[in-house]
Amino acid sequence: MSGRVREETRARWHRFEALWRRSMQLRVVVSTLALSLAVVIVLGMVLQWQITSQLLDSKERAAIQQAEVSLPILERELTAVDPNSDSVAEQLQAALNRLTTSSSGQSTTETVAGAFTPVLVDGRAPGERSKQPAAGPIEDVPEDLRGFVERGQLATKIYTVQRDNGPVTMVIVGTPVSSATRPLQIYLLFPLTAEQTTLAVMQRTLLVSAIVLLALLGAITNLVTRQVVRPVRQAAQIAEQLAEGDLDKRMRVIGEDDVARLAESFNEMADSLKQQITQLEEFGQLQRRFTSDVSHELRTPLTTVRMAADVLHASREEFPPGLSRSTELLVDELDRFELLLADLLEISRLDAGVADLAAEKLDLHEISERAAESVRAIADTSGVELRVFAPADGTDLNIVADARRVERIMRNLVANAIDHAEGGPVELRFGGNEQAVAVTVRDYGVGLRSGEAELVFTRFWRADPSRNRRSGGTGLGLSISLEDARLHGGTLDAWGEPGEGSCFRLTLPRKPGKEPETSPLSLPSTRRIAAPEALLATGVERPSEGEGEQEVRDQGPARLTEESWEEK
């Protein structure tokens, strides 16, 4: 039960925290109420302290004035007290009774000081207070106050006494009484019940006023903040709709204030964006149509030129050496031209969104081996060793994909790795999980400089334009490969470091369209420096069937760490 309560409390706290982060209006209202509450508390404490001080000061002044009025009356009544009588206490009580019933004792001062209880004490034996005759509730008078009065001083004190119905706070005034027969002290006890009632009413009034004030401040703050936040929310909502492609949404312009100017500026920005996006779309459509039309139109003359070139190439042995070589170059360039036209047509279909998938069940390892074999002649010419490692632990690499497009991706990746391997090996490794399969194409050549990993998929981009292509590529292979991977719902990532080589990772879902959350394989990390002359120092044979994952992982070009390279 307690665990469920904690989970519910934690869930509610997370919801409030999310609402607090998202709502500026809530933060402004809560902050305003918190600051207002602090101000109200401080102001209430100051007001209560001032009112209490004034009530007590007024009560104390009235009590002293009442004592000064009652003192001559009491002195006159005490002249008849017999100092040698044994009933001194009874005589003191009689004097107090005459004091409380005297018309002069009930002067106008009583209306300010209120009712009081007098206490009269015989101070003949000041060292033995318990034996002193007294009239009235002498036990309610504190001892320290009696000490001041016995020394002939007028003293006051606020003191709380216990009664049957609870504690009672009183203002006690004590003063000595002049008498020819014996020293006496009189104490007047003024209950503060009326003042306490007044303070309670004042506190309730302050509390109700504070609650009403905070409620009004919260409502006012919420109203004012809403007037400011509403246009901002409207702008955010319209911006989201613009981002989704609805370019006709605009903000309402009301008035001529700052918010209205913001709405006008936002609408002008939206108009400008719509115009530019429309122009870009028209330009893109025109460009794609031009590329497609040109590619189609070039096929007819290219076919004619191809037929003539094949005739010349078949008769090249009858030509002089220079003309024979020109015929061979013509055929090679025509082959490259045909590849370029095919890539341009494919790019135009991808840009137009009309490319489709001929999905079928296939094995990624088998497709990759087939792609590697198709460019093995180029690898042998360049002195590059292709290493296709079998999947570790018999990992299932079966997927549903377009075999033609997947094979084209792998062929482009392997051919690109051969072009930049600098004579080093090219390795293909595989991995898979429940959601996706992946393959990495790793070379140990020149690598990529900082920032070039994001540019390798740009059309016709080359890291080093002065380098000669061995595979006769068109500059569109990686771009088409990226679009093919996205068409399957997969990803194509690149990594590279100068002197470390480069690595391309293709991740494909088990079924098209289901984008995987993570890739089964990770990209390399920069922890070692390659020794260029050691890349081909050791030859590693292709692992035979049945070898473990550790043996596969240990195979690769000889590498030197930074420490060993420095020692060497």
Coordinates of C-alpha atoms in Angstrom, one line a residue:
M1 CA 0.0 0.0 0.0
S2 CA 2.8 2.4 0.9
G3 CA 4.7 1.5 -2.3
R4 CA 1.6 2.3 -4.4
V5 CA 1.2 5.7 -2.6
R6 CA 4.9 6.5 -3.3
E7 CA 4.5 5.6 -6.9
E8 CA 1.4 7.7 -7.2
T9 CA 3.1 10.6 -5.5
R10 CA 6.2 10.3 -7.7
A11 CA 4.0 10.1 -10.8
R12 CA 2.1 13.2 -9.8
W13 CA 5.3 15.0 -9.0
H14 CA 6.7 14.2 -12.4
R15 CA 3.5 15.4 -14.1
F16 CA 3.7 18.7 -12.2
E17 CA 7.4 19.0 -13.0
A18 CA 6.7 18.6 -16.7
L19 CA 3.8 21.1 -16.5
W20 CA 6.1 23.5 -14.6
R21 CA 8.8 23.3 -17.3
R22 CA 6.3 23.7 -20.2
S23 CA 4.0 26.4 -18.8
M24 CA 5.4 29.9 -18.4
Q25 CA 2.0 31.1 -17.2
L26 CA 2.1 28.7 -14.3
R27 CA 5.6 29.7 -13.3
V28 CA 4.7 33.4 -13.4
V29 CA 1.5 32.9 -11.3
V30 CA 3.2 30.7 -8.7
S31 CA 6.2 33.0 -8.4
T32 CA 3.9 36.0 -8.0
L33 CA 1.8 34.3 -5.4
A34 CA 4.9 33.1 -3.5
L35 CA 6.4 36.6 -3.4
S36 CA 3.0 38.1 -2.5
L37 CA 2.6 35.6 0.3
A38 CA 6.0 36.6 1.7
V39 CA 5.0 40.2 1.6
V40 CA 1.6 39.6 3.2
I41 CA 3.2 37.5 6.0
V42 CA 5.8 40.2 6.7
L43 CA 3.2 43.0 6.6
G44 CA 0.8 41.0 8.8
M45 CA 3.5 40.4 11.4
V46 CA 4.4 44.1 11.4
L47 CA 0.8 45.1 11.8
Q48 CA 0.1 42.6 14.5
W49 CA 3.2 43.7 16.4
Q50 CA 2.3 47.4 16.2
I51 CA -1.4 46.8 17.2
T52 CA -0.4 44.6 20.1
S53 CA 2.2 47.1 21.3
Q54 CA -0.3 49.9 21.1
L55 CA -3.0 48.0 23.0
L56 CA -0.6 47.0 25.7
D57 CA 0.8 50.4 26.1
S58 CA -2.6 51.9 26.3
K59 CA -3.7 49.3 28.8
E60 CA -0.6 49.9 30.9
R61 CA -1.0 53.7 30.9
A62 CA -4.7 53.3 31.9
A63 CA -3.8 50.9 34.7
I64 CA -1.2 53.2 36.1
Q65 CA -3.7 56.1 35.9
Q66 CA -6.3 53.9 37.7
A67 CA -3.7 53.1 40.4
E68 CA -3.0 56.8 40.9
V69 CA -6.7 57.6 41.2
S70 CA -7.3 54.7 43.7
L71 CA -4.2 55.5 45.9
P72 CA -5.6 58.6 47.8
I73 CA -8.9 56.8 48.3
L74 CA -7.2 53.8 49.8
E75 CA -4.9 56.0 52.0
R76 CA -8.0 57.7 53.4
E77 CA -9.7 54.4 54.2
L78 CA -6.6 53.0 55.9
T79 CA -6.4 55.7 58.5
A80 CA -9.0 53.8 60.6
V81 CA -6.9 50.6 60.6
D82 CA -5.8 49.6 64.2
P83 CA -2.1 48.6 64.0
N84 CA -2.4 46.5 67.2
S85 CA -5.5 44.6 66.1
D86 CA -5.4 40.9 65.4
S87 CA -7.8 41.3 62.5
V88 CA -5.6 43.4 60.2
A89 CA -6.5 41.2 57.2
E90 CA -10.2 41.8 57.8
Q91 CA -9.7 45.5 58.0
L92 CA -7.6 45.5 54.8
Q93 CA -10.4 43.6 53.0
A94 CA -13.0 46.1 54.2
A95 CA -10.8 48.9 52.8
L96 CA -10.6 47.1 49.5
N97 CA -14.4 46.7 49.5
R98 CA -14.9 50.4 50.0
L99 CA -12.3 51.1 47.2
T100 CA -14.2 49.0 44.7
T101 CA -17.6 50.4 45.7
S102 CA -16.5 54.0 45.9
S103 CA -18.0 56.2 43.2
S104 CA -14.8 58.1 42.9
G105 CA -12.9 54.8 42.4
Q106 CA -15.2 54.1 39.4
S107 CA -14.0 57.1 37.5
T108 CA -13.9 57.6 33.7
T109 CA -10.5 55.8 33.9
E110 CA -12.3 52.5 34.3
T111 CA -13.8 52.8 30.9
V112 CA -10.2 52.7 29.5
A113 CA -8.5 50.4 31.9
G114 CA -11.5 48.1 32.5
A115 CA -12.4 46.1 35.5
F116 CA -9.6 45.1 37.9
T117 CA -9.0 43.1 41.0
P118 CA -7.2 44.9 43.9
V119 CA -4.8 43.2 46.3
L120 CA -3.7 44.9 49.6
V121 CA -0.7 43.6 51.5
D122 CA 0.7 44.5 54.9
G123 CA 4.4 45.0 54.5
R124 CA 5.3 45.1 58.2
A125 CA 7.4 41.9 57.9
P126 CA 8.9 42.1 54.5
G127 CA 11.3 39.1 55.1
E128 CA 8.4 36.8 55.8
R129 CA 5.9 37.3 52.9
S130 CA 3.9 34.2 53.7
K131 CA 3.0 35.6 57.1
Q132 CA 2.1 39.1 55.9
P133 CA -1.6 39.9 56.2
A134 CA -3.2 40.5 52.8
A135 CA -6.6 41.0 51.2
G136 CA -7.3 39.8 47.7
P137 CA -5.7 37.1 45.6
I138 CA -2.1 37.7 46.7
E139 CA -1.0 34.4 45.1
D140 CA -1.6 36.0 41.6
V141 CA 1.1 38.6 42.2
P142 CA 4.6 37.5 41.1
E143 CA 7.4 37.6 43.6
D144 CA 9.7 39.8 41.6
L145 CA 7.0 42.5 41.3
R146 CA 6.5 42.5 45.0
G147 CA 10.2 43.0 45.6
F148 CA 10.1 46.2 43.5
V149 CA 7.1 47.6 45.3
E150 CA 8.5 46.7 48.8
R151 CA 11.4 48.9 47.9
G152 CA 9.1 51.8 47.4
Q153 CA 8.8 51.7 43.6
L154 CA 5.8 51.7 41.3
A155 CA 6.1 48.7 39.0
T156 CA 4.0 47.0 36.3
K157 CA 4.2 43.5 34.7
I158 CA 2.3 41.4 32.3
Y159 CA 1.7 38.1 33.9
T160 CA -0.3 35.0 33.2
V161 CA -2.1 33.2 36.0
Q162 CA -3.9 29.9 36.0
R163 CA -7.6 29.9 36.7
D164 CA -10.3 27.2 36.7
N165 CA -11.4 28.0 33.2
G166 CA -7.8 28.3 31.9
P167 CA -4.9 30.7 31.8
V168 CA -5.6 34.4 32.1
T169 CA -3.1 37.1 31.1
M170 CA -3.2 40.3 33.2
V171 CA -1.4 43.7 33.6
I172 CA -0.5 44.0 37.2
V173 CA 0.3 47.4 38.7
G174 CA 1.9 47.6 42.2
T175 CA 2.6 50.7 44.3
P176 CA 3.4 51.4 48.0
V177 CA 0.6 53.0 50.1
S178 CA 1.5 55.8 52.5
S179 CA 0.3 55.0 56.0
A180 CA 1.1 56.4 59.4
T181 CA 0.7 53.0 61.1
R182 CA 2.5 50.4 58.9
P183 CA 3.9 50.0 55.4
L184 CA 1.3 48.7 52.8
Q185 CA 1.4 47.8 49.2
I186 CA -1.5 47.7 46.7
Y187 CA -1.6 45.7 43.5
L188 CA -4.3 46.2 40.8
L189 CA -4.8 43.2 38.5
F190 CA -6.3 44.1 35.0
P191 CA -7.3 41.1 32.9
L192 CA -6.4 41.4 29.2
T193 CA -9.4 39.4 28.0
A194 CA -10.9 42.3 26.0
E195 CA -7.5 43.0 24.4
Q196 CA -7.0 39.4 23.5
T197 CA -10.4 39.2 21.9
T198 CA -9.6 42.3 19.9
L199 CA -6.3 40.7 18.8
A200 CA -8.1 37.5 17.8
V201 CA -10.6 39.5 15.7
M202 CA -7.7 41.4 14.2
Q203 CA -5.8 38.2 13.3
R204 CA -8.8 36.7 11.7
T205 CA -9.4 39.8 9.7
L206 CA -5.8 39.9 8.6
L207 CA -6.0 36.2 7.6
V208 CA -9.2 36.6 5.6
S209 CA -7.8 39.7 4.0
A210 CA -4.6 37.9 3.1
I211 CA -6.4 35.0 1.5
V212 CA -8.7 37.3 -0.5
L213 CA -5.7 39.4 -1.5
L214 CA -3.8 36.4 -2.7
A215 CA -6.8 35.1 -4.6
L216 CA -7.2 38.4 -6.3
L217 CA -3.5 38.7 -7.0
G218 CA -3.5 35.2 -8.5
A219 CA -6.5 35.9 -10.7
I220 CA -5.0 39.3 -11.8
T221 CA -1.6 37.7 -12.5
N222 CA -3.2 34.8 -14.4
L223 CA -5.3 37.2 -16.5
V224 CA -2.3 39.5 -17.3
T225 CA 0.0 36.6 -18.0
R226 CA -2.5 34.9 -20.2
Q227 CA -2.8 38.0 -22.3
V228 CA 1.0 37.8 -22.9
V229 CA 1.3 34.1 -23.1
R230 CA -1.7 33.4 -25.4
P231 CA 0.0 35.1 -28.5
V232 CA 3.2 33.2 -27.7
R233 CA 1.3 29.9 -27.6
Q234 CA -0.5 30.7 -30.7
A235 CA 2.8 31.5 -32.5
A236 CA 4.3 28.2 -31.3
Q237 CA 1.2 26.3 -32.5
I238 CA 1.2 28.0 -35.9
A239 CA 5.0 27.4 -36.1
E240 CA 4.5 23.7 -35.6
Q241 CA 1.8 23.7 -38.3
L242 CA 4.2 25.5 -40.6
A243 CA 6.9 23.0 -39.9
E244 CA 4.4 20.2 -40.8
G245 CA 3.8 21.7 -44.2
D246 CA 0.7 23.9 -43.7
L247 CA 2.2 27.1 -45.1
D248 CA -1.2 29.0 -45.1
K249 CA -1.5 29.4 -41.3
R250 CA -1.2 32.9 -39.9
M251 CA -1.6 34.7 -36.5
R252 CA -4.5 37.0 -35.8
V253 CA -3.5 40.6 -35.5
I254 CA -5.6 42.6 -33.0
G255 CA -4.7 46.2 -32.1
E256 CA -1.5 48.0 -32.5
D257 CA 0.5 47.1 -29.4
D258 CA 3.7 45.0 -29.1
V259 CA 1.9 41.7 -29.4
A260 CA 0.2 42.9 -32.6
R261 CA 3.5 43.9 -34.1
L262 CA 4.9 40.5 -33.1
A263 CA 2.0 38.9 -35.0
E264 CA 2.6 41.1 -38.0
S265 CA 6.3 40.2 -38.0
F266 CA 5.5 36.5 -37.6
N267 CA 3.0 36.6 -40.5
E268 CA 5.6 38.4 -42.7
M269 CA 8.1 35.8 -41.9
A270 CA 5.7 33.0 -42.7
D271 CA 4.9 34.7 -46.1
S272 CA 8.5 35.0 -46.9
L273 CA 9.2 31.3 -45.9
K274 CA 6.2 30.2 -48.0
Q275 CA 7.5 32.1 -51.0
Q276 CA 11.0 30.8 -50.7
I277 CA 9.9 27.2 -50.0
T278 CA 7.5 27.4 -53.0
Q279 CA 10.4 28.7 -55.2
L280 CA 12.7 25.9 -53.9
E281 CA 10.1 23.3 -54.6
E282 CA 9.5 24.6 -58.1
F283 CA 13.2 24.7 -58.7
G284 CA 13.7 21.2 -57.3
Q285 CA 10.9 19.9 -59.5
L286 CA 12.4 21.6 -62.5
Q287 CA 15.8 20.3 -61.7
R288 CA 14.6 16.7 -61.2
R289 CA 12.5 16.9 -64.4
F290 CA 15.5 18.3 -66.3
T291 CA 17.8 15.5 -64.9
S292 CA 15.3 12.9 -65.8
D293 CA 14.6 14.3 -69.3
V294 CA 18.2 14.7 -70.1
S295 CA 19.0 11.2 -68.9
H296 CA 16.3 9.7 -71.0
E297 CA 17.2 11.8 -74.1
L298 CA 20.8 10.9 -73.8
R299 CA 20.0 7.2 -74.0
T300 CA 19.2 7.2 -77.7
P301 CA 22.4 8.9 -78.9
L302 CA 24.4 6.9 -76.4
T303 CA 23.0 3.7 -77.8
T304 CA 24.1 4.8 -81.3
V305 CA 27.6 5.8 -80.0
R306 CA 27.8 2.5 -78.1
M307 CA 27.1 0.5 -81.3
A308 CA 29.7 2.5 -83.3
A309 CA 32.2 2.1 -80.4
D310 CA 31.7 -1.6 -80.2
V311 CA 32.3 -1.9 -84.0
L312 CA 35.5 0.1 -83.7
H313 CA 36.6 -1.8 -80.6
A314 CA 36.1 -5.2 -82.3
S315 CA 38.3 -4.0 -85.2
R316 CA 41.0 -2.3 -83.0
E317 CA 43.7 -4.8 -83.9
E318 CA 43.5 -3.6 -87.5
F319 CA 44.2 0.0 -86.4
P320 CA 47.5 1.7 -85.7
P321 CA 48.5 1.6 -82.0
G322 CA 47.4 5.1 -81.2
L323 CA 44.0 4.7 -82.8
S324 CA 43.6 1.3 -81.1
R325 CA 44.3 2.8 -77.7
S326 CA 41.8 5.6 -78.4
T327 CA 39.2 3.0 -79.2
E328 CA 39.7 1.3 -75.8
L329 CA 39.5 4.6 -74.0
L330 CA 36.3 5.4 -75.8
V331 CA 34.7 2.1 -74.7
D332 CA 35.8 2.7 -71.1
E333 CA 34.4 6.2 -71.0
L334 CA 31.2 5.0 -72.6
D335 CA 30.9 2.4 -69.8
R336 CA 31.4 5.1 -67.2
F337 CA 28.9 7.4 -69.1
E338 CA 26.3 4.6 -69.0
L339 CA 26.8 4.2 -65.2
L340 CA 26.4 7.9 -64.7
L341 CA 23.2 8.0 -66.7
A342 CA 21.8 5.0 -64.7
D343 CA 22.7 6.8 -61.4
L344 CA 21.1 10.0 -62.6
L345 CA 17.9 8.2 -63.4
E346 CA 18.0 6.5 -60.1
I347 CA 18.6 9.8 -58.3
S348 CA 15.7 11.4 -60.1
R349 CA 13.4 8.5 -59.1
L350 CA 14.4 8.8 -55.5
D351 CA 14.0 12.6 -55.5
A352 CA 10.5 12.3 -57.1
G353 CA 9.5 9.7 -54.4
V354 CA 8.5 7.1 -57.0
A355 CA 11.1 4.5 -56.0
D356 CA 9.6 1.3 -54.8
L357 CA 10.9 -1.8 -53.1
A358 CA 10.8 -5.3 -54.5
A359 CA 11.0 -6.8 -51.0
E360 CA 12.0 -10.4 -50.6
K361 CA 13.6 -12.6 -48.0
L362 CA 17.4 -12.6 -48.3
D363 CA 20.6 -13.2 -46.3
L364 CA 22.7 -10.1 -45.8
H365 CA 26.0 -12.1 -45.6
E366 CA 25.3 -13.8 -48.9
I367 CA 24.4 -10.5 -50.6
S368 CA 27.5 -8.8 -49.2
E369 CA 29.8 -11.7 -50.5
R370 CA 28.2 -11.4 -53.9
A371 CA 28.8 -7.6 -54.0
A372 CA 32.4 -8.2 -52.8
E373 CA 33.0 -10.7 -55.6
S374 CA 31.7 -8.3 -58.2
V375 CA 34.5 -5.8 -57.4
R376 CA 37.2 -8.3 -56.5
A377 CA 38.9 -7.7 -59.8
I378 CA 39.3 -4.0 -58.9
A379 CA 40.7 -5.0 -55.5
D380 CA 43.2 -7.4 -57.0
T381 CA 44.3 -4.7 -59.5
S382 CA 44.8 -2.3 -56.6
G383 CA 46.5 -4.8 -54.3
V384 CA 43.7 -4.7 -51.8
E385 CA 42.7 -7.8 -49.8
L386 CA 39.0 -8.3 -49.2
R387 CA 38.1 -10.0 -45.9
V388 CA 34.5 -11.0 -45.5
F389 CA 34.1 -12.4 -42.0
A390 CA 31.3 -14.8 -41.3
P391 CA 28.8 -13.7 -38.6
A392 CA 29.9 -14.6 -35.1
D393 CA 28.0 -17.4 -33.3
G394 CA 25.9 -18.1 -36.4
T395 CA 23.9 -14.9 -36.0
D396 CA 20.8 -14.9 -38.2
L397 CA 21.2 -12.3 -40.9
N398 CA 17.9 -13.0 -42.8
I399 CA 15.9 -9.8 -43.6
V400 CA 13.1 -8.8 -45.9
A401 CA 14.5 -6.2 -48.3
D402 CA 15.1 -5.3 -52.0
A403 CA 18.1 -7.5 -53.0
R404 CA 19.0 -5.3 -55.9
R405 CA 19.2 -2.2 -53.7
V406 CA 21.1 -3.9 -50.8
E407 CA 23.6 -5.4 -53.2
R408 CA 24.1 -1.9 -54.8
I409 CA 24.7 -0.4 -51.4
M410 CA 27.3 -3.0 -50.5
R411 CA 29.0 -2.8 -53.9
N412 CA 29.3 1.0 -53.6
L413 CA 30.7 0.8 -50.0
V414 CA 33.2 -1.9 -50.9
A415 CA 34.3 -0.1 -54.1
N416 CA 34.7 3.2 -52.2
A417 CA 36.8 1.4 -49.5
I418 CA 39.0 0.0 -52.2
D419 CA 39.5 3.4 -53.7
H420 CA 40.8 4.8 -50.3
A421 CA 42.4 1.7 -48.8
E422 CA 45.9 2.7 -50.0
G423 CA 46.7 -1.0 -50.5
G424 CA 45.5 -2.0 -47.1
P425 CA 42.8 -4.6 -46.4
V426 CA 39.1 -4.0 -46.5
E427 CA 37.1 -5.9 -43.9
L428 CA 33.4 -6.7 -43.8
R429 CA 31.9 -7.7 -40.4
F430 CA 28.3 -8.6 -39.5
G431 CA 26.0 -8.4 -36.5
G432 CA 22.3 -8.7 -35.7
N433 CA 19.7 -8.5 -33.0
E434 CA 15.9 -9.0 -32.8
Q435 CA 15.2 -5.7 -34.6
A436 CA 17.9 -5.2 -37.2
V437 CA 21.0 -6.5 -38.9
A438 CA 24.2 -4.5 -39.7
V439 CA 27.4 -4.8 -41.7
T440 CA 30.5 -2.6 -41.4
V441 CA 32.9 -2.0 -44.3
R442 CA 36.3 -1.0 -42.8
D443 CA 39.5 0.2 -44.5
Y444 CA 42.8 1.3 -43.1
G445 CA 43.7 3.9 -45.7
V446 CA 43.9 7.7 -45.6
G447 CA 40.7 8.1 -43.5
L448 CA 38.5 11.2 -43.1
R449 CA 39.3 14.6 -41.6
S450 CA 37.2 16.2 -39.0
G451 CA 33.7 17.1 -40.4
E452 CA 34.1 15.0 -43.5
A453 CA 32.0 12.1 -42.2
E454 CA 28.9 14.3 -42.7
L455 CA 29.9 15.2 -46.2
V456 CA 30.7 11.8 -47.8
F457 CA 27.1 11.3 -48.7
T458 CA 26.9 14.6 -50.6
R459 CA 26.4 14.2 -54.3
F460 CA 29.7 14.5 -56.4
W461 CA 31.6 15.3 -53.2
R462 CA 35.2 14.0 -53.0
A463 CA 37.6 14.3 -50.0
D464 CA 40.6 14.7 -52.4
P465 CA 39.7 15.7 -55.9
S466 CA 43.2 15.0 -57.1
R467 CA 42.9 11.3 -56.3
N468 CA 42.2 8.9 -59.2
R469 CA 39.3 6.6 -58.8
R470 CA 40.1 2.9 -59.4
S471 CA 36.5 1.8 -59.5
G472 CA 35.4 4.4 -62.1
G473 CA 32.7 5.7 -59.8
T474 CA 30.3 8.5 -60.8
G475 CA 30.3 10.4 -57.4
L476 CA 26.7 9.4 -56.8
G477 CA 27.2 6.0 -55.3
L478 CA 27.2 6.9 -51.6
S479 CA 24.4 9.3 -52.0
I480 CA 22.3 6.6 -53.7
S481 CA 23.3 4.1 -51.0
L482 CA 22.1 6.5 -48.3
E483 CA 18.7 6.9 -50.0
D484 CA 18.4 3.1 -50.5
A485 CA 19.1 2.6 -46.8
R486 CA 16.5 5.2 -45.9
L487 CA 14.0 3.6 -48.3
H488 CA 14.2 0.4 -46.2
G489 CA 13.9 2.4 -42.9
G490 CA 17.6 1.8 -42.1
T491 CA 20.6 4.0 -41.6
L492 CA 24.0 4.5 -43.2
D493 CA 26.7 5.9 -40.9
A494 CA 30.3 6.9 -41.6
W495 CA 33.4 7.2 -39.4
G496 CA 36.9 8.1 -40.2
E497 CA 40.2 9.5 -38.7
P498 CA 43.3 10.7 -40.6
G499 CA 45.7 7.7 -40.6
E500 CA 43.1 5.4 -39.1
G501 CA 41.1 4.7 -42.2
S502 CA 37.3 4.9 -42.4
C503 CA 34.4 2.7 -41.6
F504 CA 30.8 2.7 -43.0
R505 CA 28.0 0.9 -41.1
L506 CA 24.8 -0.2 -42.8
T507 CA 21.9 -0.9 -40.5
L508 CA 18.7 -2.5 -41.9
P509 CA 15.5 -3.5 -40.1
R510 CA 14.4 -7.1 -40.2
K511 CA 11.3 -5.8 -42.1
P512 CA 11.2 -2.6 -44.2
G513 CA 9.7 0.5 -42.6
K514 CA 10.4 -0.6 -38.9
E515 CA 13.2 1.7 -38.0
P516 CA 15.6 0.1 -35.4
E517 CA 16.3 1.9 -32.2
T518 CA 20.0 0.9 -32.1
S519 CA 22.5 -0.8 -34.4
P520 CA 23.9 -4.3 -33.6
L521 CA 27.4 -3.1 -34.4
S522 CA 29.3 -0.1 -33.1
L523 CA 31.6 2.2 -35.0
P524 CA 35.3 2.2 -34.2
S525 CA 36.8 4.4 -31.6
T526 CA 40.0 6.4 -32.0
R527 CA 42.4 4.7 -29.5
R528 CA 45.3 3.7 -31.7
I529 CA 47.5 5.1 -34.4
A530 CA 48.0 3.1 -37.5
A531 CA 51.5 2.4 -38.7
P532 CA 51.3 2.9 -42.5
E533 CA 54.1 0.5 -43.3
A534 CA 52.6 -2.1 -40.9
L535 CA 49.2 -2.3 -42.6
L536 CA 50.4 -5.1 -44.9
A537 CA 53.0 -6.5 -42.6
T538 CA 51.0 -9.6 -41.8
G539 CA 48.6 -11.5 -43.9
V540 CA 45.6 -13.0 -42.2
E541 CA 43.8 -15.9 -43.7
R542 CA 40.0 -16.0 -43.9
P543 CA 38.7 -17.7 -40.8
S544 CA 37.5 -21.2 -41.4
E545 CA 34.2 -22.5 -40.3
G546 CA 33.9 -23.2 -36.6
E547 CA 36.4 -20.6 -35.4
G548 CA 35.2 -18.6 -32.5
E549 CA 34.4 -14.9 -32.2
Q550 CA 37.6 -14.1 -30.4
E551 CA 39.7 -15.5 -33.3
V552 CA 37.7 -13.4 -35.8
R553 CA 38.2 -10.3 -33.7
D554 CA 41.9 -10.8 -33.4
Q555 CA 42.4 -10.9 -37.2
G556 CA 43.3 -7.7 -38.9
P557 CA 46.3 -5.6 -40.1
A558 CA 49.3 -5.2 -37.8
R559 CA 48.7 -2.1 -35.7
L560 CA 51.2 -0.2 -33.4
T561 CA 50.1 1.8 -30.3
E562 CA 51.5 5.3 -29.7
E563 CA 54.0 4.0 -27.2
S564 CA 55.4 1.2 -29.4
W565 CA 55.6 3.6 -32.4
E566 CA 57.6 6.1 -30.4
E567 CA 59.9 3.3 -29.1
K568 CA 60.4 2.2 -32.6

